[in-house]
CSV table of C-alpha atoms in Angstrom, one decimal:
chain,number,residue,atom,x,y,z
A,1,MET,CA,79.3,65.5,108.7
A,2,LEU,CA,76.6,68.2,108.8
A,3,TYR,CA,78.2,69.8,111.8
A,4,VAL,CA,81.6,69.8,110.1
A,5,LEU,CA,80.1,71.6,107.0
A,6,ILE,CA,78.3,74.2,109.2
A,7,PHE,CA,81.5,75.0,111.1
A,8,PHE,CA,83.5,75.1,107.9
A,9,VAL,CA,81.1,77.8,106.4
A,10,ILE,CA,81.1,79.7,109.7
A,11,PHE,CA,84.9,79.8,109.9
A,12,LEU,CA,85.2,80.9,106.2
A,13,LEU,CA,82.7,83.7,106.9
A,14,LEU,CA,84.7,84.8,109.9
A,15,GLY,CA,87.8,85.1,107.7
A,16,MET,CA,89.8,82.3,109.3
A,17,PRO,CA,92.8,81.2,107.1
A,18,VAL,CA,91.7,78.4,104.8
A,19,ALA,CA,94.2,75.8,106.2
A,20,PHE,CA,92.9,76.2,109.8
A,21,THR,CA,89.3,76.3,108.6
A,22,ILE,CA,89.8,72.9,107.0
A,23,GLY,CA,91.9,71.5,109.9
A,24,ILE,CA,89.6,72.6,112.8
A,25,SER,CA,86.3,71.7,111.0
A,26,GLY,CA,87.8,68.4,110.1
A,27,ALA,CA,88.8,67.7,113.7
A,28,ILE,CA,85.2,68.5,114.8
A,29,PHE,CA,84.1,65.3,112.9
A,30,PHE,CA,86.3,63.2,115.3
A,31,ILE,CA,85.0,65.1,118.4
A,32,GLN,CA,81.4,64.5,117.6
A,33,ASN,CA,81.9,60.9,116.4
A,34,GLN,CA,82.4,58.6,119.4
A,35,TYR,CA,83.2,55.6,117.2
A,36,VAL,CA,86.3,57.1,115.6
A,37,PRO,CA,89.5,57.5,117.7
A,38,PHE,CA,90.7,61.1,118.0
A,39,SER,CA,94.3,59.9,117.5
A,40,ILE,CA,93.5,59.5,113.8
A,41,VAL,CA,93.6,63.3,113.5
A,42,ALA,CA,97.4,63.3,114.0
A,43,GLN,CA,97.8,60.2,111.8
A,44,LYS,CA,95.9,61.7,108.9
A,45,ALA,CA,97.6,65.1,109.1
A,46,VAL,CA,101.0,63.4,108.9
A,47,SER,CA,100.2,60.6,106.4
A,48,ALA,CA,98.7,63.2,103.9
A,49,THR,CA,102.2,64.6,103.3
A,50,GLN,CA,104.0,61.2,103.2
A,51,SER,CA,103.8,60.6,99.5
A,52,PHE,CA,106.6,60.3,96.9
A,53,PRO,CA,104.6,62.1,94.1
A,54,LEU,CA,104.2,65.1,96.4
A,55,LEU,CA,108.0,65.7,96.1
A,56,ALA,CA,107.3,67.2,92.7
A,57,ILE,CA,105.7,70.3,94.4
A,58,PRO,CA,108.7,71.6,96.4
A,59,PHE,CA,111.1,70.9,93.5
A,60,PHE,CA,108.9,72.7,90.9
A,61,ILE,CA,108.3,75.6,93.3
A,62,LEU,CA,112.1,75.9,93.8
A,63,ALA,CA,112.7,75.6,90.0
A,64,GLY,CA,110.2,78.3,89.3
A,65,ASN,CA,111.6,80.7,91.8
A,66,LEU,CA,115.1,80.0,90.6
A,67,MET,CA,114.2,80.6,86.9
A,68,ASN,CA,112.5,83.9,87.8
A,69,SER,CA,115.7,85.1,89.4
A,70,THR,CA,118.0,84.1,86.5
A,71,GLY,CA,117.1,86.8,84.0
A,72,ILE,CA,114.7,84.7,82.1
A,73,THR,CA,111.7,87.0,82.6
A,74,PRO,CA,113.2,90.0,80.8
A,75,ARG,CA,114.2,87.8,77.9
A,76,LEU,CA,110.7,86.4,77.6
A,77,ILE,CA,109.3,89.9,77.6
A,78,LYS,CA,111.6,90.8,74.7
A,79,LEU,CA,110.3,87.7,72.8
A,80,ALA,CA,106.7,88.5,73.6
A,81,THR,CA,107.1,92.1,72.5
A,82,ALA,CA,108.8,91.1,69.2
A,83,ALA,CA,105.9,88.6,68.5
A,84,THR,CA,102.9,90.8,69.4
A,85,GLY,CA,104.1,94.4,70.0
A,86,HIS,CA,102.8,95.5,66.6
A,87,MET,CA,99.2,94.6,67.5
A,88,SER,CA,96.4,96.8,68.9
A,89,GLY,CA,96.8,97.0,72.7
A,90,GLY,CA,100.4,96.0,72.3
A,91,LEU,CA,101.3,95.7,76.0
A,92,ALA,CA,98.2,93.8,76.8
A,93,GLN,CA,99.0,91.3,74.0
A,94,VAL,CA,102.6,91.1,75.4
A,95,SER,CA,101.0,90.2,78.8
A,96,VAL,CA,99.0,87.3,77.3
A,97,VAL,CA,102.0,85.8,75.4
A,98,LEU,CA,104.2,86.3,78.4
A,99,SER,CA,101.8,84.4,80.6
A,100,SER,CA,101.9,81.5,78.1
A,101,LEU,CA,105.7,81.5,78.2
A,102,MET,CA,105.8,81.9,82.0
A,103,GLY,CA,103.4,79.0,82.5
A,104,GLY,CA,106.2,76.6,81.9
A,105,ILE,CA,108.3,78.4,84.5
A,106,SER,CA,106.4,79.6,87.5
A,107,GLY,CA,103.5,77.1,87.6
A,108,SER,CA,101.7,79.7,89.8
A,109,ALA,CA,99.0,82.0,88.5
A,110,THR,CA,99.2,84.3,91.4
A,111,ALA,CA,103.0,84.7,91.1
A,112,ASP,CA,102.7,85.3,87.4
A,113,ALA,CA,100.0,87.9,87.8
A,114,ALA,CA,102.0,89.8,90.5
A,115,MET,CA,105.1,89.7,88.4
A,116,GLU,CA,103.4,91.1,85.3
A,117,ALA,CA,101.6,93.7,87.4
A,118,ARG,CA,105.0,95.1,88.7
A,119,ILE,CA,106.7,94.9,85.3
A,120,LEU,CA,104.1,95.7,82.7
A,121,GLY,CA,101.3,97.4,84.7
A,122,PRO,CA,103.0,100.8,85.3
A,123,ASP,CA,104.1,101.0,81.7
A,124,MET,CA,100.5,100.3,80.5
A,125,ILE,CA,99.1,103.0,82.7
A,126,SER,CA,101.7,105.5,81.6
A,127,ARG,CA,100.7,104.8,77.9
A,128,GLY,CA,97.0,105.7,78.6
A,129,TYR,CA,95.5,102.3,79.6
A,130,SER,CA,92.9,102.6,82.4
A,131,ARG,CA,94.0,101.1,85.7
A,132,GLY,CA,91.1,98.6,85.5
A,133,TYR,CA,92.0,97.4,82.0
A,134,ALA,CA,95.7,97.2,82.9
A,135,ALA,CA,94.9,95.1,86.0
A,136,ALA,CA,92.6,92.8,84.0
A,137,ALA,CA,95.1,92.4,81.2
A,138,VAL,CA,98.0,91.4,83.5
A,139,SER,CA,96.0,89.1,85.8
A,140,LEU,CA,93.5,87.2,83.7
A,141,PRO,CA,96.1,85.7,81.3
A,142,SER,CA,97.9,84.3,84.3
A,143,LEU,CA,95.2,81.6,84.2
A,144,ILE,CA,97.1,80.0,81.4
A,145,THR,CA,99.6,78.8,84.0
A,146,ALA,CA,96.8,76.5,85.4
A,147,THR,CA,97.3,74.2,82.3
A,148,ILE,CA,100.7,74.7,80.7
A,149,PRO,CA,103.2,72.4,82.5
A,150,PRO,CA,104.5,72.4,85.2
A,151,SER,CA,101.2,73.5,86.8
A,152,MET,CA,101.1,73.0,90.6
A,153,GLY,CA,97.4,72.5,90.4
A,154,LEU,CA,97.7,69.6,88.0
A,155,ILE,CA,100.3,68.0,90.2
A,156,ILE,CA,98.0,68.1,93.2
A,157,TYR,CA,95.0,66.9,91.2
A,158,GLY,CA,97.0,64.0,89.8
A,159,PHE,CA,98.2,63.1,93.3
A,160,VAL,CA,94.8,63.2,94.9
A,161,GLY,CA,92.9,61.6,92.0
A,162,GLU,CA,95.7,59.1,91.2
A,163,VAL,CA,95.8,60.4,87.6
A,164,SER,CA,98.9,60.3,85.5
A,165,ILE,CA,100.7,63.6,85.9
A,166,GLY,CA,102.6,63.0,82.7
A,167,ARG,CA,99.3,62.8,80.8
A,168,LEU,CA,98.0,65.8,82.6
A,169,PHE,CA,101.1,67.8,81.6
A,170,ALA,CA,100.7,66.8,77.9
A,171,ALA,CA,97.0,67.5,78.0
A,172,GLY,CA,97.6,71.1,79.2
A,173,LEU,CA,99.6,72.3,76.2
A,174,ILE,CA,96.8,72.6,73.6
A,175,PRO,CA,94.2,74.2,76.1
A,176,GLY,CA,96.9,76.6,77.2
A,177,LEU,CA,97.7,77.7,73.7
A,178,LEU,CA,94.0,77.9,72.9
A,179,MET,CA,93.3,80.1,75.9
A,180,MET,CA,96.2,82.3,74.7
A,181,THR,CA,94.5,82.7,71.3
A,182,PHE,CA,91.1,83.5,72.8
A,183,LEU,CA,92.6,86.1,75.2
A,184,MET,CA,94.5,87.7,72.3
A,185,ILE,CA,91.3,88.0,70.4
A,186,ALA,CA,89.6,89.6,73.4
A,187,VAL,CA,92.5,92.1,73.8
A,188,SER,CA,92.4,92.9,70.1
A,189,ILE,CA,88.7,93.7,70.0
A,190,SER,CA,88.6,95.6,73.3
A,191,SER,CA,91.8,97.6,72.8
A,192,LYS,CA,90.6,98.7,69.3
A,193,LYS,CA,87.4,100.1,70.9
A,194,LYS,CA,89.4,101.9,73.5
A,195,GLY,CA,92.1,103.1,71.2
A,196,TYR,CA,95.1,101.5,72.9
A,197,LYS,CA,98.0,101.6,70.5
A,198,PRO,CA,100.7,99.1,69.6
A,199,VAL,CA,104.1,99.1,71.3
A,200,ARG,CA,106.0,98.9,68.0
A,201,GLU,CA,105.2,100.7,64.8
A,202,LYS,CA,106.2,97.8,62.6
A,203,LYS,CA,106.0,94.0,62.8
A,204,ALA,CA,109.2,92.4,63.9
A,205,THR,CA,111.3,90.9,61.2
A,206,PHE,CA,112.1,87.2,61.1
A,207,LYS,CA,115.6,87.9,62.2
A,208,GLU,CA,114.5,89.9,65.2
A,209,LEU,CA,112.1,87.1,66.2
A,210,MET,CA,114.9,84.5,65.9
A,211,ILE,CA,117.3,86.6,68.0
A,212,ALA,CA,114.6,87.0,70.8
A,213,LEU,CA,113.8,83.3,70.6
A,214,LYS,CA,117.5,82.4,70.9
A,215,ASP,CA,117.9,84.6,74.0
A,216,SER,CA,114.9,82.9,75.7
A,217,ILE,CA,115.2,79.3,74.3
A,218,TRP,CA,116.2,77.8,77.7
A,219,ALA,CA,112.7,78.8,79.1
A,220,VAL,CA,110.7,78.0,75.9
A,221,ILE,CA,111.9,74.4,75.7
A,222,PHE,CA,111.5,73.7,79.4
A,223,PRO,CA,107.9,72.2,79.3
A,224,LEU,CA,108.8,70.1,76.3
A,225,ILE,CA,111.9,68.6,78.1
A,226,LEU,CA,109.6,67.7,81.0
A,227,ILE,CA,107.0,65.9,78.9
A,228,ILE,CA,109.6,64.1,76.7
A,229,GLY,CA,111.6,63.0,79.8
A,230,ILE,CA,108.4,61.6,81.5
A,231,ARG,CA,107.2,59.9,78.3
A,232,PHE,CA,110.4,58.0,77.7
A,233,GLY,CA,110.9,57.0,81.3
A,234,ILE,CA,114.0,59.2,81.9
A,235,PHE,CA,112.3,60.4,85.1
A,236,THR,CA,109.1,60.2,87.0
A,237,PRO,CA,107.0,63.4,87.6
A,238,SER,CA,108.7,63.7,91.0
A,239,GLU,CA,112.1,63.2,89.6
A,240,ALA,CA,111.2,65.7,86.9
A,241,GLY,CA,110.8,68.3,89.6
A,242,ALA,CA,114.4,67.6,90.9
A,243,PHE,CA,115.6,67.8,87.3
A,244,ALA,CA,113.8,71.1,86.9
A,245,ALA,CA,115.6,72.6,89.9
A,246,VAL,CA,119.0,71.4,88.7
A,247,TYR,CA,118.1,72.8,85.2
A,248,ALA,CA,117.2,76.2,86.7
A,249,LEU,CA,120.5,76.2,88.7
A,250,PHE,CA,122.4,75.4,85.5
A,251,VAL,CA,120.7,78.1,83.5
A,252,GLY,CA,121.2,80.7,86.2
A,253,ILE,CA,124.9,79.9,87.0
A,254,PHE,CA,126.4,78.8,83.7
A,255,VAL,CA,124.2,80.2,80.9
A,256,TYR,CA,122.9,83.6,82.0
A,257,LYS,CA,125.3,83.9,84.9
A,258,GLU,CA,122.8,86.1,86.8
A,259,LEU,CA,122.1,83.9,89.8
A,260,THR,CA,124.1,85.4,92.7
A,261,TRP,CA,124.5,83.9,96.2
A,262,LYS,CA,122.2,86.7,97.6
A,263,LYS,CA,119.5,85.9,95.0
A,264,PHE,CA,119.8,82.2,95.8
A,265,ILE,CA,119.2,82.8,99.5
A,266,ASN,CA,116.1,84.9,98.6
A,267,VAL,CA,114.9,82.1,96.4
A,268,LEU,CA,115.2,79.6,99.2
A,269,ASP,CA,113.3,82.0,101.6
A,270,SER,CA,110.4,82.5,99.1
A,271,THR,CA,110.3,78.7,98.3
A,272,VAL,CA,110.0,77.8,102.0
A,273,GLU,CA,107.1,80.3,102.5
A,274,ASP,CA,105.3,79.1,99.4
A,275,LEU,CA,105.8,75.4,100.3
A,276,GLY,CA,104.8,75.9,103.9
A,277,ALA,CA,101.4,77.4,103.0
A,278,ILE,CA,100.7,74.6,100.4
A,279,MET,CA,101.8,71.7,102.7
A,280,LEU,CA,99.8,73.0,105.6
A,281,ILE,CA,96.6,72.9,103.5
A,282,ILE,CA,97.5,69.4,102.2
A,283,SER,CA,98.1,68.2,105.7
A,284,PHE,CA,94.9,69.5,107.2
A,285,ALA,CA,92.9,68.3,104.1
A,286,GLY,CA,93.9,64.8,105.1
A,287,ILE,CA,91.9,65.2,108.3
A,288,PHE,CA,88.9,66.7,106.5
A,289,GLY,CA,89.0,64.1,103.8
A,290,TYR,CA,88.8,61.2,106.3
A,291,GLY,CA,85.3,62.4,107.4
A,292,ILE,CA,84.2,62.7,103.8
A,293,VAL,CA,85.1,59.1,103.0
A,294,TYR,CA,83.8,57.7,106.4
A,295,ASP,CA,80.4,59.2,105.8
A,296,ARG,CA,80.3,58.0,102.2
A,297,ILE,CA,79.7,61.6,100.9
A,298,PRO,CA,81.0,60.7,97.4
A,299,VAL,CA,78.6,57.8,97.1
A,300,VAL,CA,75.6,59.9,98.3
A,301,LEU,CA,76.5,62.9,96.1
A,302,SER,CA,77.1,60.7,93.1
A,303,GLY,CA,73.6,59.2,93.5
A,304,PHE,CA,72.0,62.6,93.9
A,305,ILE,CA,73.7,64.1,90.8
A,306,THR,CA,73.2,61.1,88.6
A,307,ASN,CA,69.5,61.2,89.5
A,308,ILE,CA,69.4,64.6,87.9
A,309,THR,CA,71.0,63.5,84.7
A,310,THR,CA,73.3,60.8,83.3
A,311,ASN,CA,74.2,62.8,80.2
A,312,PRO,CA,78.0,63.2,80.4
A,313,ILE,CA,77.9,66.8,79.0
A,314,MET,CA,75.1,68.0,81.2
A,315,LEU,CA,76.7,66.4,84.2
A,316,LEU,CA,80.0,68.0,83.4
A,317,PHE,CA,78.5,71.4,83.2
A,318,ILE,CA,76.6,71.0,86.5
A,319,ILE,CA,79.8,70.0,88.3
A,320,LEU,CA,81.8,72.9,86.7
A,321,ILE,CA,79.2,75.4,87.7
A,322,PHE,CA,79.3,74.0,91.3
A,323,LEU,CA,83.1,74.2,91.3
A,324,ALA,CA,82.9,77.9,90.1
A,325,LEU,CA,80.5,78.7,93.0
A,326,CYS,CA,82.7,77.0,95.6
A,327,GLY,CA,85.8,78.6,94.2
A,328,MET,CA,84.5,82.0,95.0
A,329,PHE,CA,84.8,81.2,98.7
A,330,ILE,CA,87.5,78.5,99.0
A,331,GLU,CA,91.2,78.6,98.1
A,332,THR,CA,92.2,76.7,95.0
A,333,THR,CA,94.5,74.1,96.6
A,334,ALA,CA,91.9,73.3,99.3
A,335,LEU,CA,89.2,73.0,96.8
A,336,VAL,CA,91.1,70.5,94.7
A,337,LEU,CA,92.0,68.4,97.8
A,338,ILE,CA,88.5,68.3,99.1
A,339,LEU,CA,86.4,68.0,95.9
A,340,THR,CA,88.6,65.8,93.6
A,341,PRO,CA,87.8,62.6,95.6
A,342,ILE,CA,84.1,63.5,95.4
A,343,PHE,CA,83.6,64.4,91.8
A,344,LEU,CA,86.2,62.3,90.0
A,345,PRO,CA,84.4,59.0,90.6
A,346,ILE,CA,81.2,60.6,89.4
A,347,VAL,CA,82.6,61.8,86.1
A,348,GLN,CA,84.4,58.5,85.5
A,349,GLN,CA,81.1,56.6,86.2
A,350,VAL,CA,79.5,58.3,83.1
A,351,GLY,CA,82.6,57.9,80.9
A,352,ILE,CA,84.4,61.2,81.2
A,353,ASP,CA,88.2,60.9,81.0
A,354,PRO,CA,89.9,61.9,84.3
A,355,VAL,CA,92.6,63.9,82.4
A,356,HIS,CA,89.9,65.8,80.5
A,357,PHE,CA,88.0,66.6,83.7
A,358,GLY,CA,91.3,67.6,85.4
A,359,ILE,CA,92.1,70.3,82.8
A,360,LEU,CA,88.6,71.7,83.0
A,361,MET,CA,88.5,71.5,86.8
A,362,MET,CA,91.9,73.2,87.3
A,363,THR,CA,91.0,76.0,84.9
A,364,ILE,CA,87.6,76.7,86.6
A,365,VAL,CA,88.9,76.6,90.2
A,366,THR,CA,92.0,78.6,89.4
A,367,MET,CA,89.9,81.2,87.7
A,368,GLU,CA,88.4,82.0,91.1
A,369,ILE,CA,91.6,83.6,92.3
A,370,LEU,CA,90.7,86.3,89.8
A,371,THR,CA,87.1,87.0,91.0
A,372,PRO,CA,85.5,88.5,94.1
A,373,PRO,CA,85.1,87.9,97.0
A,374,VAL,CA,88.3,86.0,97.8
A,375,GLY,CA,90.3,86.4,94.6
A,376,VAL,CA,93.9,86.4,95.9
A,377,ALA,CA,95.5,87.3,92.6
A,378,MET,CA,92.8,90.0,91.9
A,379,TYR,CA,93.5,91.7,95.2
A,380,THR,CA,97.3,91.4,94.7
A,381,VAL,CA,97.2,93.0,91.3
A,382,CYS,CA,94.7,95.7,92.3
A,383,SER,CA,96.9,96.6,95.3
A,384,ILE,CA,100.1,96.8,93.2
A,385,LEU,CA,98.4,99.0,90.5
A,386,ASP,CA,96.3,101.0,93.0
A,387,CYS,CA,93.1,100.0,91.2
A,388,PRO,CA,89.6,99.8,92.7
A,389,THR,CA,88.2,96.2,92.4
A,390,GLU,CA,85.0,97.6,90.9
A,391,GLU,CA,86.9,99.0,88.0
A,392,TYR,CA,88.9,95.8,87.6
A,393,THR,CA,85.7,93.7,87.6
A,394,LYS,CA,84.1,95.9,84.9
A,395,GLU,CA,87.1,95.9,82.6
A,396,SER,CA,87.7,92.1,83.0
A,397,ILE,CA,84.4,91.1,81.4
A,398,PRO,CA,85.8,90.6,77.8
A,399,PHE,CA,88.5,88.4,79.3
A,400,PHE,CA,86.1,86.3,81.3
A,401,ILE,CA,83.9,85.8,78.2
A,402,ALA,CA,87.0,84.6,76.3
A,403,ILE,CA,87.9,82.1,79.0
A,404,ILE,CA,84.4,80.7,79.5
A,405,SER,CA,84.1,80.4,75.7
A,406,GLU,CA,87.2,78.3,75.6
A,407,LEU,CA,86.0,76.2,78.5
A,408,ILE,CA,82.8,75.4,76.7
A,409,ILE,CA,84.7,74.3,73.6
A,410,LEU,CA,87.0,72.1,75.6
A,411,ALA,CA,84.0,70.5,77.4
A,412,LEU,CA,82.2,69.8,74.2
A,413,PHE,CA,85.3,68.6,72.3
A,414,PRO,CA,87.4,66.4,74.7
A,415,ASP,CA,89.8,65.4,71.9
A,416,LEU,CA,91.3,68.9,72.0
A,417,VAL,CA,92.5,68.0,75.5
A,418,LEU,CA,93.2,64.3,75.0
A,419,PHE,CA,94.9,64.4,71.6
A,420,LEU,CA,98.4,65.1,72.8
A,421,PRO,CA,98.4,62.7,75.8
A,422,ASN,CA,97.0,59.9,73.7
A,423,LEU,CA,99.5,60.6,71.0
A,424,ILE,CA,102.5,60.7,73.4
A,425,PHE,CA,101.5,58.1,76.0
A,426,GLY,CA,99.1,56.0,74.0
């Protein structure tokens, strides 16, 4: 397996796409191991995608793209502005709340960040925000989508680790809202120092808030419908994805009446592109994962880490720091597919709940799309706003402090994560 890891690192440094890095380095294991038939490469590549729970991914991607094309986003912006527009750094506060609302729609942090950069970014810059601050304010809150259902990352983690996706969805609500609170505090403190003004002169009246809520209610109740439906056995997580797609079609055609045939074709195009990239990584990760299990890497690494400490909290922080370092160089989906089978047995061995670990893991690995050197969302937003990455990195420090503070609290107080899933599912 040593040769596999060496080639894996070399391919990453050469800039090879992550999917092919995983696939080719995984195939090298079979080439240099004469006791394993090479035909297993094809078998593992195909079998990795042959799973009923994975059906949730294309359905939720389709649902998210549909809902983004039905006029829901402008209505959510109106609601977020009514709720927070009177605060210091009004547009940055709007971005934080909008990400919390969009978490239940897009399920993708990169898509959320790109959308907000195009809609809110230029307006923030025209109002005197620095480009770096505007880029940080529209990209870092997108991390909330890693926890608020339906998160694509939680679905993949649940599939790989055989963890209840329904419990993961329920567990993501409180951490998502807590992250929103921490980020709003960071915006309030930093924007006051920089003198960024509110969007509105006065706080919205209760009537204005109710009107804005009524206009966007179809999006706001979406995550709750999913959790309730899964809890009461109306549908499985995979069937929930199919329901979400039908729900999005219903909203677009009959409620807002903004989903045209042309928009629908564009939605299908973008869904196929998104799904193709994700499924290619999942397929090739099946090849790579076989070598990890064959050489008993999880067992060896488990023994090594537990020799350092068996204290659950210390062990959890060691693993999270390792995940943060790996995430700086490896794409999020690939990281979850490769490392979940390794670390999940270790944390379960010391009594850490897999749902608790899943929320922390997905937050920390998704955060890396917002950091150098391979931060996809970071480069996307900086490109849209014509912002140097150095300026973005400097201005994003208060936001990262807020996110890390929230992660520490969640790690120390697991009941914040587990309260809702235990309440709903027992």
